[in-house]
Structures are given as structure tokens and as C-alpha cells.
């Protein structure tokens, strides 16, 4: 099943490549244009704006709350009937300490508000909160893929692991272009998108 897209692509392998290339280019622009810094951190609105910016050229649903239930492996994300209420609650969560910010991030991941592209958008959103609140961002190139994915899988029950893993990778180089670009490459790699490097686009 290939997701319906604006480009009329029906082959899922081809769509994955095109989606990676276009959205990574947009992720670069998001940083270089300064658009990212002007967003209100920690709101669902800002997450939707990031998502729309990345995927608008590919999907009609960019920036829109999903209209179907979704799961990944054995994990079911927030059921549609509770999704809007869940997003309102997440928005109200505090975000002034490291622990609060990661807890908010974990809840947003459980909500998984979009049809596709949740992880990639939400990691950018998380960094924006960390940057504005604590003057730090995650250097994602220092976060091992398997460690991250298994910690995220367990995070709805226990957040201690994901908090520990991400804390080890925090950096104060919040405006460093290379950290951001390597971070995008790594963030995409978690989701098995690794055909293009940001440095080649």
C-alpha cells in the first residue's frame, strides 16, 4: 500500500526515495531560513507547521491531524477518538525542566498525530523546545539507532531510559549547522531513510 501523494507515485520504494529527498531539502531550508526559530515552542501548532513545511510538496495531509488509527509493529498509537483531547492535554504539559520536556515529547510520540512523518517532525520539535527552554539540543548523531528505538518503545511505560540516552547526547551548540544537518540525517536513518545525505542536497 503506497500512501496517496501529490506526485502520483504508486511504487512505495520510489515514494520513499522521493519523500526522503524532498523533505530533507525542506529540513535544510527550515533551519537556514530561520523559520524554525520563529515558531512557538512546545505547541501542537508548531509541530503541525514543522510537519507541513517538511511534507507539503508530497502529501495533502501535511500538517493535518490524521483521520485513521495507526500502529507500528505491536504498538498502537493514540486512538482517533481521543486524539484531539490528547493533543490538548499535551499542549498544557509543563516544559521548563529537562525531564518535563522529554515527558512531553514521549506523550507527543504516543499521540502520533500525523498519517506519516511523525518521528522526523517531532524530533525537530523536541530540539526547538530544548533550545528555547534550556539552551541545548540533542546531537542525534551520538544517539544509537537501536538504543533509541527500543527506549522509545518502552517510553510510554518508563521514561527513564530515553531520558538517559538523550541526556548523554545534549550539546550547547544550538545554532551549529553541522550538528543540525547530521541530526537530520540520523533522524531519518532511525526510520530507514538513508539514500541521501543532507550534505549532498
Tab-separated table of N, CA and C in Angstrom, residues 11-117:
chain	number	residue	atom	x	y	z
A	11	UNK	N	4.644	3.393	-6.556
A	11	UNK	CA	5.615	2.408	-6.076
A	11	UNK	C	6.181	2.889	-4.732
A	12	UNK	N	6.042	2.059	-3.699
A	12	UNK	CA	6.416	2.514	-2.350
A	12	UNK	C	7.915	2.761	-2.196
A	13	UNK	N	8.736	2.012	-2.902
A	13	UNK	CA	10.196	2.219	-2.820
A	13	UNK	C	10.565	3.561	-3.445
A	14	UNK	N	9.963	3.834	-4.590
A	14	UNK	CA	10.232	5.115	-5.260
A	14	UNK	C	9.726	6.273	-4.406
A	15	UNK	N	8.534	6.091	-3.818
A	15	UNK	CA	7.966	7.152	-2.987
A	15	UNK	C	8.878	7.442	-1.792
A	16	UNK	N	9.400	6.401	-1.165
A	16	UNK	CA	10.293	6.587	-0.012
A	16	UNK	C	11.513	7.417	-0.396
A	17	UNK	N	12.077	7.135	-1.572
A	17	UNK	CA	13.267	7.884	-2.024
A	17	UNK	C	12.933	9.355	-2.299
A	18	UNK	N	11.836	9.557	-3.005
A	18	UNK	CA	11.447	10.931	-3.355
A	18	UNK	C	11.080	11.709	-2.096
A	19	UNK	N	10.352	11.043	-1.210
A	19	UNK	CA	9.958	11.692	0.048
A	19	UNK	C	11.194	12.090	0.859
A	20	UNK	N	12.164	11.184	0.912
A	20	UNK	CA	13.391	11.487	1.656
A	20	UNK	C	14.095	12.703	1.065
A	21	UNK	N	14.245	12.709	-0.254
A	21	UNK	CA	14.994	13.785	-0.912
A	21	UNK	C	14.306	15.141	-0.728
A	22	UNK	N	13.013	15.181	-1.013
A	22	UNK	CA	12.285	16.452	-0.932
A	22	UNK	C	12.209	16.949	0.514
A	23	UNK	N	11.845	16.061	1.438
A	23	UNK	CA	11.641	16.522	2.823
A	23	UNK	C	12.970	16.864	3.513
A	24	UNK	N	14.045	16.187	3.112
A	24	UNK	CA	15.356	16.562	3.671
A	24	UNK	C	15.781	17.941	3.170
A	25	UNK	N	15.512	18.218	1.915
A	25	UNK	CA	15.801	19.567	1.384
A	25	UNK	C	15.014	20.608	2.173
A	26	UNK	N	13.762	20.287	2.452
A	26	UNK	CA	12.913	21.209	3.208
A	26	UNK	C	13.428	21.357	4.652
A	27	UNK	N	13.952	20.285	5.209
A	27	UNK	CA	14.504	20.345	6.577
A	27	UNK	C	15.711	21.284	6.627
A	28	UNK	N	16.498	21.272	5.556
A	28	UNK	CA	17.648	22.188	5.458
A	28	UNK	C	17.142	23.631	5.419
A	29	UNK	N	16.118	23.870	4.574
A	29	UNK	CA	15.537	25.224	4.442
A	29	UNK	C	14.930	25.694	5.762
A	30	UNK	N	14.319	24.759	6.481
A	30	UNK	CA	13.683	25.071	7.767
A	30	UNK	C	14.688	25.724	8.701
A	31	UNK	N	15.908	25.207	8.679
A	31	UNK	CA	16.987	25.716	9.525
A	31	UNK	C	17.555	27.015	8.948
A	32	UNK	N	17.869	26.983	7.659
A	32	UNK	CA	18.605	28.107	7.056
A	32	UNK	C	17.760	29.365	6.877
A	33	UNK	N	16.469	29.190	6.741
A	33	UNK	CA	15.591	30.353	6.536
A	33	UNK	C	15.284	31.082	7.843
A	34	UNK	N	15.559	30.400	8.971
A	34	UNK	CA	15.220	30.983	10.274
A	34	UNK	C	13.759	30.743	10.653
A	35	UNK	N	13.015	30.079	9.778
A	35	UNK	CA	11.588	29.802	10.008
A	35	UNK	C	11.380	29.072	11.342
A	36	UNK	N	12.247	28.120	11.584
A	36	UNK	CA	12.149	27.272	12.769
A	36	UNK	C	12.183	28.091	14.060
A	37	UNK	N	13.104	29.048	14.104
A	37	UNK	CA	13.274	29.850	15.324
A	37	UNK	C	12.094	30.754	15.638
A	38	UNK	N	11.259	31.006	14.616
A	38	UNK	CA	10.119	31.898	14.828
A	38	UNK	C	8.873	31.164	15.310
A	39	UNK	N	8.965	29.839	15.422
A	39	UNK	CA	7.794	29.069	15.854
A	39	UNK	C	7.664	29.095	17.376
A	40	UNK	N	6.418	29.018	17.834
A	40	UNK	CA	6.162	28.973	19.283
A	40	UNK	C	6.477	27.557	19.755
A	41	UNK	N	7.444	27.423	20.635
A	41	UNK	CA	7.896	26.079	21.005
A	41	UNK	C	6.929	25.368	21.942
A	42	UNK	N	6.789	24.062	21.716
A	42	UNK	CA	6.007	23.234	22.635
A	42	UNK	C	4.517	23.147	22.339
A	43	UNK	N	4.061	23.801	21.281
A	43	UNK	CA	2.635	23.728	20.948
A	43	UNK	C	2.398	22.704	19.843
A	44	UNK	N	1.161	22.217	19.745
A	44	UNK	CA	0.847	21.334	18.628
A	44	UNK	C	0.901	22.113	17.318
A	45	UNK	N	0.506	23.371	17.377
A	45	UNK	CA	0.510	24.227	16.179
A	45	UNK	C	1.919	24.272	15.560
A	46	UNK	N	2.939	24.417	16.411
A	46	UNK	CA	4.306	24.496	15.872
A	46	UNK	C	4.733	23.144	15.282
A	47	UNK	N	4.295	22.045	15.916
A	47	UNK	CA	4.612	20.725	15.356
A	47	UNK	C	3.941	20.552	13.994
A	48	UNK	N	2.686	20.988	13.896
A	48	UNK	CA	1.958	20.894	12.626
A	48	UNK	C	2.626	21.753	11.551
A	49	UNK	N	3.155	22.907	11.953
A	49	UNK	CA	3.843	23.791	10.994
A	49	UNK	C	5.143	23.157	10.502
A	50	UNK	N	5.868	22.502	11.404
A	50	UNK	CA	7.096	21.790	11.010
A	50	UNK	C	6.738	20.674	10.030
A	51	UNK	N	5.717	19.901	10.369
A	51	UNK	CA	5.289	18.776	9.534
A	51	UNK	C	4.863	19.265	8.143
A	52	UNK	N	4.097	20.335	8.129
A	52	UNK	CA	3.624	20.896	6.855
A	52	UNK	C	4.815	21.368	6.014
A	53	UNK	N	5.755	22.037	6.669
A	53	UNK	CA	6.933	22.545	5.962
A	53	UNK	C	7.710	21.401	5.301
A	54	UNK	N	7.869	20.303	6.031
A	54	UNK	CA	8.653	19.171	5.515
A	54	UNK	C	7.946	18.427	4.380
A	55	UNK	N	6.632	18.205	4.537
A	55	UNK	CA	5.949	17.234	3.672
A	55	UNK	C	4.896	17.813	2.728
A	56	UNK	N	4.734	19.127	2.733
A	56	UNK	CA	3.652	19.748	1.950
A	56	UNK	C	3.752	19.487	0.446
A	57	UNK	N	4.965	19.341	-0.063
A	57	UNK	CA	5.119	19.110	-1.508
A	57	UNK	C	4.795	17.659	-1.894
A	58	UNK	N	4.622	16.808	-0.875
A	58	UNK	CA	4.431	15.379	-1.143
A	58	UNK	C	3.021	14.906	-0.802
A	59	UNK	N	2.505	15.358	0.337
A	59	UNK	CA	1.222	14.836	0.826
A	59	UNK	C	0.206	15.945	1.093
A	60	UNK	N	-1.047	15.667	0.739
A	60	UNK	CA	-2.145	16.595	1.053
A	60	UNK	C	-2.359	16.714	2.553
A	61	UNK	N	-2.002	15.654	3.284
A	61	UNK	CA	-2.279	15.657	4.726
A	61	UNK	C	-1.184	16.330	5.546
A	62	UNK	N	-0.202	16.946	4.901
A	62	UNK	CA	0.893	17.597	5.645
A	62	UNK	C	0.333	18.624	6.629
A	63	UNK	N	0.718	18.486	7.881
A	63	UNK	CA	0.267	19.421	8.905
A	63	UNK	C	-1.146	19.173	9.417
A	64	UNK	N	-1.796	18.132	8.897
A	64	UNK	CA	-3.188	17.829	9.294
A	64	UNK	C	-3.224	16.650	10.266
A	65	UNK	N	-4.132	16.723	11.232
A	65	UNK	CA	-4.321	15.604	12.158
A	65	UNK	C	-4.845	14.398	11.377
A	66	UNK	N	-4.281	13.227	11.645
A	66	UNK	CA	-4.683	12.021	10.900
A	66	UNK	C	-6.157	11.676	11.104
A	67	UNK	N	-6.690	10.960	10.141
A	67	UNK	CA	-8.113	10.589	10.191
A	67	UNK	C	-8.284	9.071	10.298
A	68	UNK	N	-7.187	8.374	10.568
A	68	UNK	CA	-7.234	6.909	10.709
A	68	UNK	C	-6.454	6.498	11.957
A	69	UNK	N	-6.732	5.299	12.461
A	69	UNK	CA	-5.927	4.736	13.548
A	69	UNK	C	-4.649	4.167	12.953
A	70	UNK	N	-3.547	4.313	13.641
A	70	UNK	CA	-2.282	3.766	13.124
A	70	UNK	C	-1.535	2.994	14.211
A	71	UNK	N	-0.701	2.068	13.765
A	71	UNK	CA	0.121	1.260	14.671
A	71	UNK	C	1.472	1.029	14.015
A	72	UNK	N	2.464	0.705	14.829
A	72	UNK	CA	3.777	0.334	14.298
A	72	UNK	C	4.196	-0.936	15.020
A	73	UNK	N	4.322	-2.029	14.298
A	73	UNK	CA	4.601	-3.308	14.944
A	73	UNK	C	3.447	-3.642	15.873
A	74	UNK	N	3.768	-3.889	17.141
A	74	UNK	CA	2.720	-4.209	18.123
A	74	UNK	C	2.187	-2.970	18.831
A	75	UNK	N	2.761	-1.806	18.490
A	75	UNK	CA	2.409	-0.601	19.232
A	75	UNK	C	1.311	0.189	18.529
A	76	UNK	N	0.215	0.402	19.244
A	76	UNK	CA	-0.884	1.200	18.698
A	76	UNK	C	-0.788	2.621	19.245
A	77	UNK	N	-0.812	3.589	18.344
A	77	UNK	CA	-0.745	4.989	18.782
A	77	UNK	C	-2.138	5.452	19.233
A	78	UNK	N	-2.190	6.668	19.779
A	78	UNK	CA	-3.444	7.161	20.358
A	78	UNK	C	-4.626	6.933	19.411
A	79	UNK	N	-5.716	6.325	19.923
A	79	UNK	CA	-6.893	6.097	19.078
A	79	UNK	C	-7.477	7.429	18.608
A	80	UNK	N	-7.982	7.406	17.407
A	80	UNK	CA	-8.516	8.604	16.767
A	80	UNK	C	-9.521	9.345	17.643
A	81	UNK	N	-10.396	8.602	18.302
A	81	UNK	CA	-11.463	9.257	19.076
A	81	UNK	C	-10.923	10.074	20.257
A	82	UNK	N	-9.700	9.764	20.705
A	82	UNK	CA	-9.124	10.511	21.827
A	82	UNK	C	-8.012	11.467	21.383
A	83	UNK	N	-7.720	11.489	20.101
A	83	UNK	CA	-6.515	12.184	19.633
A	83	UNK	C	-6.544	13.693	19.921
A	84	UNK	N	-7.634	14.352	19.582
A	84	UNK	CA	-7.683	15.814	19.800
A	84	UNK	C	-7.575	16.172	21.281
A	85	UNK	N	-8.283	15.416	22.122
A	85	UNK	CA	-8.223	15.666	23.576
A	85	UNK	C	-6.804	15.430	24.083
A	86	UNK	N	-6.186	14.389	23.547
A	86	UNK	CA	-4.823	14.049	23.930
A	86	UNK	C	-3.859	15.195	23.561
A	87	UNK	N	-4.013	15.758	22.361
A	87	UNK	CA	-3.145	16.860	21.915
A	87	UNK	C	-3.345	18.105	22.789
A	88	UNK	N	-4.593	18.346	23.195
A	88	UNK	CA	-4.862	19.498	24.072
A	88	UNK	C	-4.174	19.310	25.424
A	89	UNK	N	-4.209	18.076	25.925
A	89	UNK	CA	-3.557	17.794	27.210
A	89	UNK	C	-2.045	17.928	27.118
A	90	UNK	N	-1.477	17.443	26.010
A	90	UNK	CA	-0.017	17.521	25.816
A	90	UNK	C	0.419	18.985	25.779
A	91	UNK	N	-0.372	19.798	25.095
A	91	UNK	CA	-0.054	21.223	24.980
A	91	UNK	C	0.057	21.879	26.360
A	92	UNK	N	-0.757	21.416	27.300
A	92	UNK	CA	-0.770	22.016	28.645
A	92	UNK	C	0.353	21.491	29.535
A	93	UNK	N	1.042	20.443	29.091
A	93	UNK	CA	2.108	19.870	29.925
A	93	UNK	C	3.240	20.870	30.137
A	94	UNK	N	3.818	20.898	31.344
A	94	UNK	CA	4.933	21.827	31.592
A	94	UNK	C	6.175	21.441	30.778
A	95	UNK	N	7.042	22.418	30.556
A	95	UNK	CA	8.232	22.154	29.732
A	95	UNK	C	9.426	22.995	30.186
A	96	UNK	N	9.539	23.181	31.505
A	96	UNK	CA	10.625	24.053	31.964
A	96	UNK	C	11.871	23.298	32.403
A	97	UNK	N	11.747	21.972	32.642
A	97	UNK	CA	12.940	21.194	33.008
A	97	UNK	C	13.193	20.132	31.944
A	98	UNK	N	14.383	19.566	31.977
A	98	UNK	CA	14.725	18.508	31.002
A	98	UNK	C	13.721	17.348	31.091
A	99	UNK	N	13.446	16.886	32.312
A	99	UNK	CA	12.528	15.750	32.491
A	99	UNK	C	11.137	16.060	31.948
A	100	UNK	N	10.647	17.262	32.234
A	100	UNK	CA	9.312	17.653	31.741
A	100	UNK	C	9.274	17.663	30.216
A	101	UNK	N	10.340	18.172	29.606
A	101	UNK	CA	10.384	18.269	28.139
A	101	UNK	C	10.368	16.876	27.507
A	102	UNK	N	11.157	15.955	28.068
A	102	UNK	CA	11.190	14.599	27.499
A	102	UNK	C	9.851	13.898	27.711
A	103	UNK	N	9.222	14.129	28.856
A	103	UNK	CA	7.903	13.528	29.102
A	103	UNK	C	6.876	14.045	28.093
A	104	UNK	N	6.971	15.306	27.776
A	104	UNK	CA	6.066	15.917	26.784
A	104	UNK	C	6.321	15.307	25.400
A	105	UNK	N	7.588	15.138	25.086
A	105	UNK	CA	7.987	14.525	23.807
A	105	UNK	C	7.460	13.094	23.688
A	106	UNK	N	7.591	12.327	24.769
A	106	UNK	CA	7.117	10.937	24.779
A	106	UNK	C	5.605	10.895	24.549
A	107	UNK	N	4.880	11.789	25.214
A	107	UNK	CA	3.413	11.824	25.042
A	107	UNK	C	3.038	12.195	23.612
A	108	UNK	N	3.790	13.121	23.015
A	108	UNK	CA	3.501	13.500	21.628
A	108	UNK	C	3.792	12.330	20.692
A	109	UNK	N	4.798	11.549	21.005
A	109	UNK	CA	5.091	10.369	20.188
A	109	UNK	C	3.968	9.334	20.292
A	110	UNK	N	3.423	9.167	21.489
A	110	UNK	CA	2.300	8.238	21.674
A	110	UNK	C	1.075	8.733	20.890
A	111	UNK	N	0.898	10.060	20.861
A	111	UNK	CA	-0.232	10.631	20.112
A	111	UNK	C	-0.064	10.377	18.610
A	112	UNK	N	1.164	10.523	18.105
A	112	UNK	CA	1.448	10.313	16.670
A	112	UNK	C	0.366	10.966	15.804
A	113	UNK	N	0.311	12.300	15.829
A	113	UNK	CA	-0.854	12.978	15.251
A	113	UNK	C	-1.000	12.914	13.730
A	114	UNK	N	0.076	12.550	13.026
A	114	UNK	CA	0.015	12.594	11.553
A	114	UNK	C	-0.006	11.195	10.940
A	115	UNK	N	-0.422	11.162	9.708
A	115	UNK	CA	-0.516	9.877	8.992
A	115	UNK	C	0.868	9.272	8.757
A	116	UNK	N	1.862	10.124	8.573
A	116	UNK	CA	3.235	9.701	8.245
A	116	UNK	C	4.170	10.837	8.640
A	117	UNK	N	5.429	10.520	8.942
A	117	UNK	CA	6.421	11.577	9.207
A	117	UNK	C	6.398	12.117	10.630
